[in-house]
Amino acid sequence: MSIESQNPATGEVVDTFDETSAEDREEHLERATETFEEWRETPVEHRQQLLSTAADVLRDGAEEYAQLMTEEMGKPIGQARDEVEKCAWVCEYYAEHAAEFLADDFVAGEPDARTVVAYQPLGPILAIMPWNFPFWQVFRFAAPNLVAGNVGLLKHASNVPGCAKAIEDIFREAGFPEGAFTSLLIGSDEVEDVIGDDRIQGVTLTGSDGAGRAVAETAGSELKKSVLELGGSDPFVVLEDAPMEKTVETAVQARLINNGQSCIAAKRFIVVDDVYDEFLERFVEEMDAQTVGDPSDEETDIGPQAREDLMEVLHGQVEETLEKGGECRLGGEPMDRDGAFYPPTVLTDVPDEAPADDEELFGPVASVFRVPDEEAAIEKANATRFGLGASVWTDDLERGERVARRFESGAAFVNELVKSDPRLPFGGVKDSGYGRELARDGIREFVNAKTIWVQHDAGEETGMVE
């Protein structure tokens, strides 16, 4: 069978790919297992060098890869270029720091013993990745795991098969051995069998909490390590002393980046009463000023939603919110044009338990809530089953940090939008998942932290490092 990728802005077919057959899947799994036995013994310095080369390959083909993302899922072309550069950055980051992160930890113990914690790779790791950041999500997994000595198998979203194959080609061109990174063009109904395969040693997923529960259940039944980065409904808290011009400017960016299709996008704007009217007026005005159009046009701020059915789900959430008593201040209807275009939308007076209050709205729809004070803002920010990111806006940085520490989230930002950074651990709490990606924490998720105890005769020099 074949898989078609479609341009969501035009409906035209971008390319056609053959699905991975059962026979090919078996061959890929076997090759990955064989490659791991050699790859794990490859000096980390050589793995780092190959990762550095992958960064060069990314930059050399940046325009090609950016255009591919824009064609397959509708990302504005400028943001697509930024995504390629961020992938190169994460490769360079681990190319520089992997040896340090994987070095043995010498632990003080008995005086006549040498005790060490060694970090050793586990084997083939399955990555189940989404379409919204079709390069970055994959490289966020691949860079630390490949340099740690694991091998990767990618089950990418079905609407970005071209991106999946391009990423596989990037690692091959960089010099990684055959089987170190493989794309499996398979359906979601085949994922359970792959997780259950004895050769797979771990699984990571970025996606919805529903998908996360299914993957965690399967991985748990097989006693395999899993890392889940799931959905979010990030609060964006505006206190009375917020620097309003910067706050509004960033609020628009935080809600509309990637056409509003980001797990860590700000979705619930929680504004104290003293500045609510000012914020809402300026926010609606700036949202309305954004240019919706062809994502390949340099002047476009917002492209289409990635698929027609996803836009329909988003619109259904908006309609249900309005039926329950919410008010629409801007947008609220699919645009009358070809393609899956939904306009910037602002909802207010959102009732408790309406979709715009307790579900993730994955598109350019902002919910704005009025609260009386800081304490109520924190309470509302935490009144969600999600816990991925959060931000607070204030002129008092000590106050901001105090509020940030009270957010129930994996990341909290003061006077900045929520974002991922290779130097910092990334992940969520509650229904936003568990485990961490990036930084030292990320490279150590899929390794065996092995305790090694070497007993010496009494009085013998242990060689402990102080």
CSV table of C-alpha atoms in Angstrom, one decimal:
chain,number,residue,atom,x,y,z
A,1,MET,CA,0.0,0.0,0.0
A,2,SER,CA,1.0,3.6,-0.4
A,3,ILE,CA,0.9,6.8,1.8
A,4,GLU,CA,0.1,10.2,0.3
A,5,SER,CA,1.2,13.4,1.8
A,6,GLN,CA,-1.1,16.4,1.1
A,7,ASN,CA,-0.5,20.1,1.2
A,8,PRO,CA,-3.1,21.4,3.7
A,9,ALA,CA,-3.1,24.9,2.0
A,10,THR,CA,-4.0,23.6,-1.4
A,11,GLY,CA,-5.2,20.0,-1.0
A,12,GLU,CA,-2.7,18.9,-3.6
A,13,VAL,CA,-0.7,15.7,-3.2
A,14,VAL,CA,2.9,16.4,-2.3
A,15,ASP,CA,4.3,12.9,-2.7
A,16,THR,CA,3.5,9.2,-2.4
A,17,PHE,CA,5.4,6.6,-0.4
A,18,ASP,CA,5.3,2.9,0.0
A,19,GLU,CA,4.2,1.7,3.4
A,20,THR,CA,6.7,-0.5,5.3
A,21,SER,CA,5.6,-4.1,4.8
A,22,ALA,CA,5.6,-6.7,7.6
A,23,GLU,CA,8.7,-8.3,5.9
A,24,ASP,CA,10.5,-4.9,5.7
A,25,ARG,CA,9.6,-4.1,9.3
A,26,GLU,CA,11.1,-7.4,10.5
A,27,GLU,CA,14.2,-6.7,8.4
A,28,HIS,CA,14.5,-3.1,9.9
A,29,LEU,CA,14.2,-4.4,13.5
A,30,GLU,CA,16.8,-7.1,12.9
A,31,ARG,CA,19.2,-4.7,11.3
A,32,ALA,CA,18.7,-2.2,14.2
A,33,THR,CA,19.5,-4.9,16.7
A,34,GLU,CA,22.7,-6.0,14.8
A,35,THR,CA,23.8,-2.4,14.4
A,36,PHE,CA,23.3,-1.7,18.1
A,37,GLU,CA,25.9,-4.4,19.0
A,38,GLU,CA,28.5,-2.5,17.1
A,39,TRP,CA,27.2,1.1,17.7
A,40,ARG,CA,27.3,0.7,21.5
A,41,GLU,CA,31.0,-0.1,21.3
A,42,THR,CA,31.7,2.9,19.0
A,43,PRO,CA,33.7,5.5,21.0
A,44,VAL,CA,31.5,8.4,22.1
A,45,GLU,CA,33.9,10.8,20.5
A,46,HIS,CA,33.2,9.3,17.1
A,47,ARG,CA,29.4,9.4,17.7
A,48,GLN,CA,29.8,13.0,18.6
A,49,GLN,CA,31.6,13.8,15.4
A,50,LEU,CA,28.9,12.1,13.3
A,51,LEU,CA,26.3,14.2,15.2
A,52,SER,CA,28.2,17.3,14.4
A,53,THR,CA,28.2,16.3,10.7
A,54,ALA,CA,24.4,15.8,10.9
A,55,ALA,CA,24.2,19.5,11.9
A,56,ASP,CA,26.1,20.4,8.8
A,57,VAL,CA,23.9,18.3,6.6
A,58,LEU,CA,20.8,20.0,8.1
A,59,ARG,CA,22.2,23.5,7.4
A,60,ASP,CA,23.3,22.6,3.9
A,61,GLY,CA,19.8,21.4,3.1
A,62,ALA,CA,17.9,23.9,5.2
A,63,GLU,CA,15.8,25.4,2.4
A,64,GLU,CA,14.8,22.0,1.1
A,65,TYR,CA,13.8,20.7,4.5
A,66,ALA,CA,11.9,23.9,5.4
A,67,GLN,CA,9.9,23.8,2.2
A,68,LEU,CA,9.1,20.1,2.8
A,69,MET,CA,7.7,20.9,6.3
A,70,THR,CA,5.7,23.8,4.9
A,71,GLU,CA,4.3,21.6,2.1
A,72,GLU,CA,3.4,18.6,4.3
A,73,MET,CA,1.9,20.3,7.3
A,74,GLY,CA,1.5,24.0,6.5
A,75,LYS,CA,4.1,25.6,8.8
A,76,PRO,CA,5.0,29.2,7.8
A,77,ILE,CA,8.2,29.0,5.8
A,78,GLY,CA,10.2,31.3,8.2
A,79,GLN,CA,9.2,29.2,11.2
A,80,ALA,CA,10.2,26.1,9.2
A,81,ARG,CA,13.7,27.5,8.6
A,82,ASP,CA,13.9,28.2,12.3
A,83,GLU,CA,13.0,24.6,13.1
A,84,VAL,CA,15.8,23.3,10.9
A,85,GLU,CA,18.3,25.6,12.6
A,86,LYS,CA,17.1,24.4,16.1
A,87,CYS,CA,17.6,20.8,15.0
A,88,ALA,CA,21.2,21.6,14.0
A,89,TRP,CA,21.6,23.3,17.4
A,90,VAL,CA,20.5,20.2,19.3
A,91,CYS,CA,22.9,18.1,17.3
A,92,GLU,CA,25.8,20.5,18.1
A,93,TYR,CA,24.8,20.7,21.7
A,94,TYR,CA,25.1,16.9,22.2
A,95,ALA,CA,28.1,16.7,20.0
A,96,GLU,CA,29.8,19.0,22.5
A,97,HIS,CA,28.4,17.7,25.8
A,98,ALA,CA,27.6,14.0,25.4
A,99,ALA,CA,30.9,12.6,26.7
A,100,GLU,CA,30.5,14.8,29.8
A,101,PHE,CA,26.9,13.7,30.4
A,102,LEU,CA,27.8,10.0,29.9
A,103,ALA,CA,31.0,10.0,31.9
A,104,ASP,CA,31.2,7.6,34.9
A,105,ASP,CA,30.1,9.2,38.2
A,106,PHE,CA,32.5,8.2,41.0
A,107,VAL,CA,30.6,7.9,44.3
A,108,ALA,CA,32.2,8.0,47.7
A,109,GLY,CA,31.5,4.7,49.5
A,110,GLU,CA,33.5,2.2,51.5
A,111,PRO,CA,37.1,3.2,52.0
A,112,ASP,CA,38.4,-0.1,50.5
A,113,ALA,CA,36.1,-0.1,47.4
A,114,ARG,CA,35.9,1.9,44.2
A,115,THR,CA,32.2,2.6,43.4
A,116,VAL,CA,31.1,3.9,40.1
A,117,VAL,CA,27.9,4.7,38.2
A,118,ALA,CA,28.3,3.9,34.5
A,119,TYR,CA,25.7,5.1,31.9
A,120,GLN,CA,25.3,2.4,29.2
A,121,PRO,CA,22.8,2.4,26.2
A,122,LEU,CA,19.8,0.1,26.3
A,123,GLY,CA,19.3,-0.8,22.6
A,124,PRO,CA,16.7,-0.1,19.9
A,125,ILE,CA,14.3,2.7,21.0
A,126,LEU,CA,11.0,3.3,19.3
A,127,ALA,CA,10.0,7.0,18.8
A,128,ILE,CA,6.4,7.8,18.0
A,129,MET,CA,6.3,11.4,16.8
A,130,PRO,CA,3.7,14.0,15.8
A,131,TRP,CA,3.3,16.2,12.7
A,132,ASN,CA,3.4,19.6,14.3
A,133,PHE,CA,7.1,20.0,14.6
A,134,PRO,CA,8.0,17.2,12.2
A,135,PHE,CA,11.8,17.7,12.3
A,136,TRP,CA,12.4,19.1,15.8
A,137,GLN,CA,10.4,16.5,17.8
A,138,VAL,CA,12.4,13.8,16.1
A,139,PHE,CA,15.8,15.4,16.5
A,140,ARG,CA,15.0,16.2,20.1
A,141,PHE,CA,14.8,12.4,20.6
A,142,ALA,CA,17.4,11.3,18.1
A,143,ALA,CA,20.4,13.5,19.0
A,144,PRO,CA,20.8,12.4,22.6
A,145,ASN,CA,19.9,8.8,22.1
A,146,LEU,CA,22.1,8.1,19.1
A,147,VAL,CA,25.1,9.7,20.7
A,148,ALA,CA,24.4,7.7,23.9
A,149,GLY,CA,24.8,4.6,21.9
A,150,ASN,CA,21.2,3.6,21.3
A,151,VAL,CA,19.7,3.1,17.9
A,152,GLY,CA,16.4,4.7,16.9
A,153,LEU,CA,13.3,3.5,15.0
A,154,LEU,CA,10.8,6.3,14.1
A,155,LYS,CA,7.1,5.9,13.7
A,156,HIS,CA,6.2,9.4,12.4
A,157,ALA,CA,2.8,10.9,11.9
A,158,SER,CA,1.1,9.6,8.7
A,159,ASN,CA,0.7,13.1,7.1
A,160,VAL,CA,4.5,13.8,7.2
A,161,PRO,CA,6.1,10.8,5.5
A,162,GLY,CA,8.4,12.9,3.4
A,163,CYS,CA,9.8,14.4,6.6
A,164,ALA,CA,10.3,11.0,8.1
A,165,LYS,CA,12.3,9.8,5.1
A,166,ALA,CA,14.3,13.0,4.9
A,167,ILE,CA,15.4,12.6,8.5
A,168,GLU,CA,16.5,9.1,7.9
A,169,ASP,CA,18.5,10.3,4.9
A,170,ILE,CA,20.2,13.1,6.9
A,171,PHE,CA,21.6,10.6,9.4
A,172,ARG,CA,22.8,8.3,6.6
A,173,GLU,CA,24.4,11.2,4.8
A,174,ALA,CA,26.1,12.2,8.0
A,175,GLY,CA,27.8,8.8,8.2
A,176,PHE,CA,25.7,7.0,10.7
A,177,PRO,CA,25.7,3.2,10.1
A,178,GLU,CA,22.8,1.5,8.3
A,179,GLY,CA,20.3,0.6,11.0
A,180,ALA,CA,21.3,3.4,13.5
A,181,PHE,CA,18.2,5.4,12.6
A,182,THR,CA,15.3,3.9,10.6
A,183,SER,CA,11.9,5.3,9.6
A,184,LEU,CA,9.0,2.9,9.7
A,185,LEU,CA,6.1,4.0,7.5
A,186,ILE,CA,3.5,2.0,9.4
A,187,GLY,CA,-0.1,2.6,10.7
A,188,SER,CA,-1.0,3.3,14.3
A,189,ASP,CA,-2.6,-0.2,14.5
A,190,GLU,CA,0.9,-1.7,14.1
A,191,VAL,CA,2.5,0.3,17.0
A,192,GLU,CA,1.5,-2.1,19.7
A,193,ASP,CA,3.2,-5.0,18.0
A,194,VAL,CA,6.4,-3.0,17.6
A,195,ILE,CA,6.5,-2.0,21.2
A,196,GLY,CA,5.9,-5.6,22.2
A,197,ASP,CA,8.8,-6.9,20.1
A,198,ASP,CA,11.5,-8.3,22.3
A,199,ARG,CA,14.2,-6.3,20.4
A,200,ILE,CA,12.6,-2.9,21.3
A,201,GLN,CA,14.1,-1.7,24.7
A,202,GLY,CA,12.1,1.5,25.2
A,203,VAL,CA,9.6,3.8,23.7
A,204,THR,CA,9.0,7.5,23.7
A,205,LEU,CA,6.0,9.3,22.4
A,206,THR,CA,5.1,12.9,21.8
A,207,GLY,CA,1.3,13.3,21.2
A,208,SER,CA,-2.1,13.4,22.8
A,209,ASP,CA,-2.7,12.1,26.3
A,210,GLY,CA,-5.0,9.4,24.8
A,211,ALA,CA,-2.2,8.1,22.7
A,212,GLY,CA,0.1,8.4,25.7
A,213,ARG,CA,-2.1,6.2,27.8
A,214,ALA,CA,-2.3,3.5,25.2
A,215,VAL,CA,1.5,3.5,24.7
A,216,ALA,CA,2.2,3.6,28.4
A,217,GLU,CA,-0.2,0.6,29.0
A,218,THR,CA,1.5,-1.5,26.3
A,219,ALA,CA,5.0,-0.5,27.4
A,220,GLY,CA,4.1,-1.1,31.0
A,221,SER,CA,2.8,-4.6,30.3
A,222,GLU,CA,6.1,-5.4,28.6
A,223,LEU,CA,8.1,-3.8,31.5
A,224,LYS,CA,9.8,-1.4,29.1
A,225,LYS,CA,10.8,2.2,29.9
A,226,SER,CA,8.7,4.9,28.4
A,227,VAL,CA,8.9,8.7,28.1
A,228,LEU,CA,5.7,10.7,27.3
A,229,GLU,CA,5.5,14.3,26.2
A,230,LEU,CA,1.8,14.9,25.9
A,231,GLY,CA,-0.7,17.7,25.4
A,232,GLY,CA,-0.9,21.0,27.2
A,233,SER,CA,-3.2,23.9,28.0
A,234,ASP,CA,-0.6,26.3,29.2
A,235,PRO,CA,-1.7,29.3,31.3
A,236,PHE,CA,-0.4,32.8,30.4
A,237,VAL,CA,-0.9,34.8,33.6
A,238,VAL,CA,-1.0,38.6,33.3
A,239,LEU,CA,-0.6,40.5,36.6
A,240,GLU,CA,-1.5,44.1,37.2
A,241,ASP,CA,2.1,45.3,36.9
A,242,ALA,CA,2.8,43.5,33.6
A,243,PRO,CA,4.8,45.4,30.9
A,244,MET,CA,1.7,45.6,28.7
A,245,GLU,CA,3.3,46.3,25.3
A,246,LYS,CA,5.7,43.4,25.5
A,247,THR,CA,3.1,41.2,27.2
A,248,VAL,CA,0.5,41.6,24.4
A,249,GLU,CA,3.1,41.2,21.7
A,250,THR,CA,4.4,38.0,23.2
A,251,ALA,CA,0.9,36.7,24.0
A,252,VAL,CA,0.0,36.8,20.3
A,253,GLN,CA,3.2,35.0,19.3
A,254,ALA,CA,2.7,32.4,22.1
A,255,ARG,CA,-0.8,31.6,21.0
A,256,LEU,CA,-0.2,31.6,17.2
A,257,ILE,CA,3.2,30.0,16.7
A,258,ASN,CA,3.1,27.1,14.3
A,259,ASN,CA,-0.4,28.1,13.3
A,260,GLY,CA,-1.5,27.6,17.0
A,261,GLN,CA,-0.5,23.9,16.8
A,262,SER,CA,2.0,23.6,19.6
A,263,CYS,CA,1.7,21.6,22.9
A,264,ILE,CA,3.5,24.4,24.8
A,265,ALA,CA,1.6,27.3,23.1
A,266,ALA,CA,-0.2,29.6,25.5
A,267,LYS,CA,-3.8,28.7,25.4
A,268,ARG,CA,-5.5,30.1,28.5
A,269,PHE,CA,-4.8,33.8,29.1
A,270,ILE,CA,-5.5,34.5,32.8
A,271,VAL,CA,-5.7,38.3,33.4
A,272,VAL,CA,-6.2,40.1,36.7
A,273,ASP,CA,-9.2,42.4,36.8
A,274,ASP,CA,-7.1,45.7,37.0
A,275,VAL,CA,-5.7,45.2,33.5
A,276,TYR,CA,-8.2,42.8,31.9
A,277,ASP,CA,-10.0,45.3,29.7
A,278,GLU,CA,-6.7,46.9,28.5
A,279,PHE,CA,-5.2,43.5,27.8
A,280,LEU,CA,-8.2,42.1,26.0
A,281,GLU,CA,-8.6,45.2,23.7
A,282,ARG,CA,-5.0,45.2,22.7
A,283,PHE,CA,-4.8,41.4,22.4
A,284,VAL,CA,-7.8,41.2,20.1
A,285,GLU,CA,-6.5,44.1,18.0
A,286,GLU,CA,-3.1,42.4,17.5
A,287,MET,CA,-4.6,38.9,16.9
A,288,ASP,CA,-6.8,40.5,14.2
A,289,ALA,CA,-3.7,42.1,12.6
A,290,GLN,CA,-2.1,38.8,11.8
A,291,THR,CA,-1.8,37.8,8.1
A,292,VAL,CA,-3.4,34.4,7.3
A,293,GLY,CA,-2.4,32.9,4.0
A,294,ASP,CA,-0.1,30.8,1.9
A,295,PRO,CA,2.5,29.4,4.3
A,296,SER,CA,5.2,29.6,1.6
A,297,ASP,CA,4.7,33.4,1.4
A,298,GLU,CA,7.3,35.2,3.5
A,299,GLU,CA,4.6,37.7,4.7
A,300,THR,CA,2.3,35.0,6.1
A,301,ASP,CA,1.9,34.8,9.9
A,302,ILE,CA,-0.5,31.9,10.0
A,303,GLY,CA,-0.9,29.1,7.6
A,304,PRO,CA,-3.5,26.4,7.4
A,305,GLN,CA,-4.3,23.7,10.0
A,306,ALA,CA,-2.4,20.6,9.3
A,307,ARG,CA,-5.5,18.6,8.2
A,308,GLU,CA,-9.1,19.3,7.4
A,309,ASP,CA,-10.3,16.9,10.1
A,310,LEU,CA,-8.2,18.6,12.7
A,311,MET,CA,-9.7,22.0,11.8
A,312,GLU,CA,-13.2,20.5,12.2
A,313,VAL,CA,-12.4,19.2,15.6
A,314,LEU,CA,-11.1,22.6,16.7
A,315,HIS,CA,-14.2,24.3,15.3
A,316,GLY,CA,-16.4,21.8,17.2
A,317,GLN,CA,-14.7,22.8,20.4
A,318,VAL,CA,-15.3,26.5,19.7
A,319,GLU,CA,-18.9,25.9,18.9
A,320,GLU,CA,-19.5,23.9,22.0
A,321,THR,CA,-17.9,26.6,24.1
A,322,LEU,CA,-20.1,29.2,22.7
A,323,GLU,CA,-23.2,27.1,23.1
A,324,LYS,CA,-22.4,26.8,26.8
A,325,GLY,CA,-22.2,30.5,27.2
A,326,GLY,CA,-18.8,31.7,26.0
A,327,GLU,CA,-18.5,34.8,23.9
A,328,CYS,CA,-16.5,35.1,20.7
A,329,ARG,CA,-14.6,38.4,20.4
A,330,LEU,CA,-12.8,37.5,17.1
A,331,GLY,CA,-12.9,34.8,14.5
A,332,GLY,CA,-14.7,31.6,15.4
A,333,GLU,CA,-15.5,30.3,11.9
A,334,PRO,CA,-13.4,28.4,9.3
A,335,MET,CA,-12.3,30.8,6.5
A,336,ASP,CA,-14.1,30.8,3.2
A,337,ARG,CA,-11.2,29.8,1.1
A,338,ASP,CA,-9.6,26.6,-0.2
A,339,GLY,CA,-7.5,24.8,2.4
A,340,ALA,CA,-7.8,24.1,6.1
A,341,PHE,CA,-7.6,27.7,7.2
A,342,TYR,CA,-8.9,28.8,10.7
A,343,PRO,CA,-8.6,32.4,11.7
A,344,PRO,CA,-7.1,33.8,14.9
A,345,THR,CA,-9.9,33.5,17.4
A,346,VAL,CA,-10.5,35.0,20.9
A,347,LEU,CA,-13.0,33.6,23.3
A,348,THR,CA,-14.1,35.2,26.6
A,349,ASP,CA,-16.6,34.4,29.4
A,350,VAL,CA,-15.6,30.8,29.0
A,351,PRO,CA,-17.7,28.6,31.4
A,352,ASP,CA,-16.2,26.0,33.6
A,353,GLU,CA,-15.9,22.6,31.9
A,354,ALA,CA,-16.5,24.1,28.4
A,355,PRO,CA,-13.9,22.7,25.9
A,356,ALA,CA,-12.0,26.0,25.8
A,357,ASP,CA,-11.6,25.7,29.6
A,358,ASP,CA,-10.7,22.1,30.2
A,359,GLU,CA,-9.6,20.6,26.8
A,360,GLU,CA,-6.5,21.4,24.7
A,361,LEU,CA,-7.5,23.6,21.7
A,362,PHE,CA,-4.9,22.8,19.1
A,363,GLY,CA,-5.2,25.7,16.8
A,364,PRO,CA,-5.2,29.6,16.8
A,365,VAL,CA,-7.9,29.9,19.5
A,366,ALA,CA,-7.2,31.8,22.7
A,367,SER,CA,-9.4,31.7,25.8
A,368,VAL,CA,-9.2,34.8,28.0
A,369,PHE,CA,-10.2,34.6,31.7
A,370,ARG,CA,-10.8,37.5,34.1
A,371,VAL,CA,-9.7,36.8,37.7
A,372,PRO,CA,-9.6,39.2,40.7
A,373,ASP,CA,-6.0,38.9,41.9
A,374,GLU,CA,-2.7,37.0,41.9
A,375,GLU,CA,-4.0,34.2,44.2
A,376,ALA,CA,-7.0,33.6,42.0
A,377,ALA,CA,-4.8,33.6,38.9
A,378,ILE,CA,-2.5,30.9,40.3
A,379,GLU,CA,-5.6,28.8,41.3
A,380,LYS,CA,-7.0,29.1,37.8
A,381,ALA,CA,-3.7,28.4,36.1
A,382,ASN,CA,-3.5,25.1,38.1
A,383,ALA,CA,-7.1,24.2,37.5
A,384,THR,CA,-6.4,21.9,34.6
A,385,ARG,CA,-5.4,18.2,34.1
A,386,PHE,CA,-2.5,19.4,32.0
A,387,GLY,CA,0.9,20.5,33.3
A,388,LEU,CA,3.4,21.1,30.5
A,389,GLY,CA,4.3,24.8,30.7
A,390,ALA,CA,3.2,28.1,32.2
A,391,SER,CA,4.2,31.8,32.1
A,392,VAL,CA,3.7,34.8,34.3
A,393,TRP,CA,4.0,38.5,33.4
A,394,THR,CA,5.0,41.2,35.9
A,395,ASP,CA,7.5,44.0,36.4
A,396,ASP,CA,8.5,42.5,39.7
A,397,LEU,CA,10.9,39.6,38.9
A,398,GLU,CA,11.0,38.3,42.5
A,399,ARG,CA,7.2,38.2,42.5
A,400,GLY,CA,7.3,36.5,39.1
A,401,GLU,CA,9.6,33.8,40.3
A,402,ARG,CA,7.5,33.2,43.4
A,403,VAL,CA,4.4,32.7,41.2
A,404,ALA,CA,6.4,30.5,38.7
A,405,ARG,CA,7.4,28.2,41.5
A,406,ARG,CA,3.7,27.6,42.4
A,407,PHE,CA,2.6,26.6,38.9
A,408,GLU,CA,2.0,22.9,38.5
A,409,SER,CA,4.0,22.5,35.3
A,410,GLY,CA,7.2,21.0,33.9
A,411,ALA,CA,8.4,24.4,33.0
A,412,ALA,CA,7.6,27.9,34.2
A,413,PHE,CA,8.7,31.2,32.6
A,414,VAL,CA,8.7,34.8,33.8
A,415,ASN,CA,8.2,37.4,31.2
A,416,GLU,CA,8.9,35.0,28.4
A,417,LEU,CA,6.9,32.5,26.3
A,418,VAL,CA,7.3,28.8,27.1
A,419,LYS,CA,9.8,27.1,24.8
A,420,SER,CA,12.2,24.2,24.7
A,421,ASP,CA,16.0,24.6,24.8
A,422,PRO,CA,18.6,21.9,24.4
A,423,ARG,CA,20.4,23.1,27.5
A,424,LEU,CA,17.3,22.6,29.8
A,425,PRO,CA,15.2,19.5,30.6
A,426,PHE,CA,11.8,19.5,28.9
A,427,GLY,CA,8.7,17.6,29.9
A,428,GLY,CA,5.5,17.8,31.9
A,429,VAL,CA,3.5,16.6,34.9
A,430,LYS,CA,-0.1,15.5,35.4
A,431,ASP,CA,-1.7,14.5,32.0
A,432,SER,CA,1.1,16.2,30.2
A,433,GLY,CA,3.2,13.1,30.7
A,434,TYR,CA,6.4,12.1,32.4
A,435,GLY,CA,10.1,11.8,31.8
A,436,ARG,CA,12.4,14.5,30.4
A,437,GLU,CA,14.0,15.3,27.1
A,438,LEU,CA,17.0,17.4,26.4
A,439,ALA,CA,19.9,18.5,28.6
A,440,ARG,CA,21.7,16.0,30.8
A,441,ASP,CA,18.3,14.5,32.0
A,442,GLY,CA,17.3,13.7,28.4
A,443,ILE,CA,20.4,11.8,27.4
A,444,ARG,CA,20.1,9.7,30.6
A,445,GLU,CA,16.4,8.6,30.1
A,446,PHE,CA,17.2,5.6,28.0
A,447,VAL,CA,20.5,4.4,29.5
A,448,ASN,CA,21.2,1.8,32.2
A,449,ALA,CA,22.6,3.7,35.3
A,450,LYS,CA,24.8,0.7,36.3
A,451,THR,CA,26.4,0.6,39.7
A,452,ILE,CA,29.9,-0.9,39.6
A,453,TRP,CA,31.5,-1.9,42.9
A,454,VAL,CA,35.2,-2.8,42.9
A,455,GLN,CA,36.4,-4.2,46.2
A,456,HIS,CA,40.0,-3.8,47.2
A,457,ASP,CA,42.1,-5.4,49.9
A,458,ALA,CA,42.3,-3.5,53.1
A,459,GLY,CA,44.7,-0.6,52.7
A,460,GLU,CA,45.0,-0.9,49.0
A,461,GLU,CA,44.8,2.4,46.9
A,462,THR,CA,41.3,2.7,45.5
A,463,GLY,CA,41.9,5.4,42.9
A,464,MET,CA,38.9,7.3,44.0
A,465,VAL,CA,38.4,10.7,42.5
A,466,GLU,CA,37.8,13.3,45.2
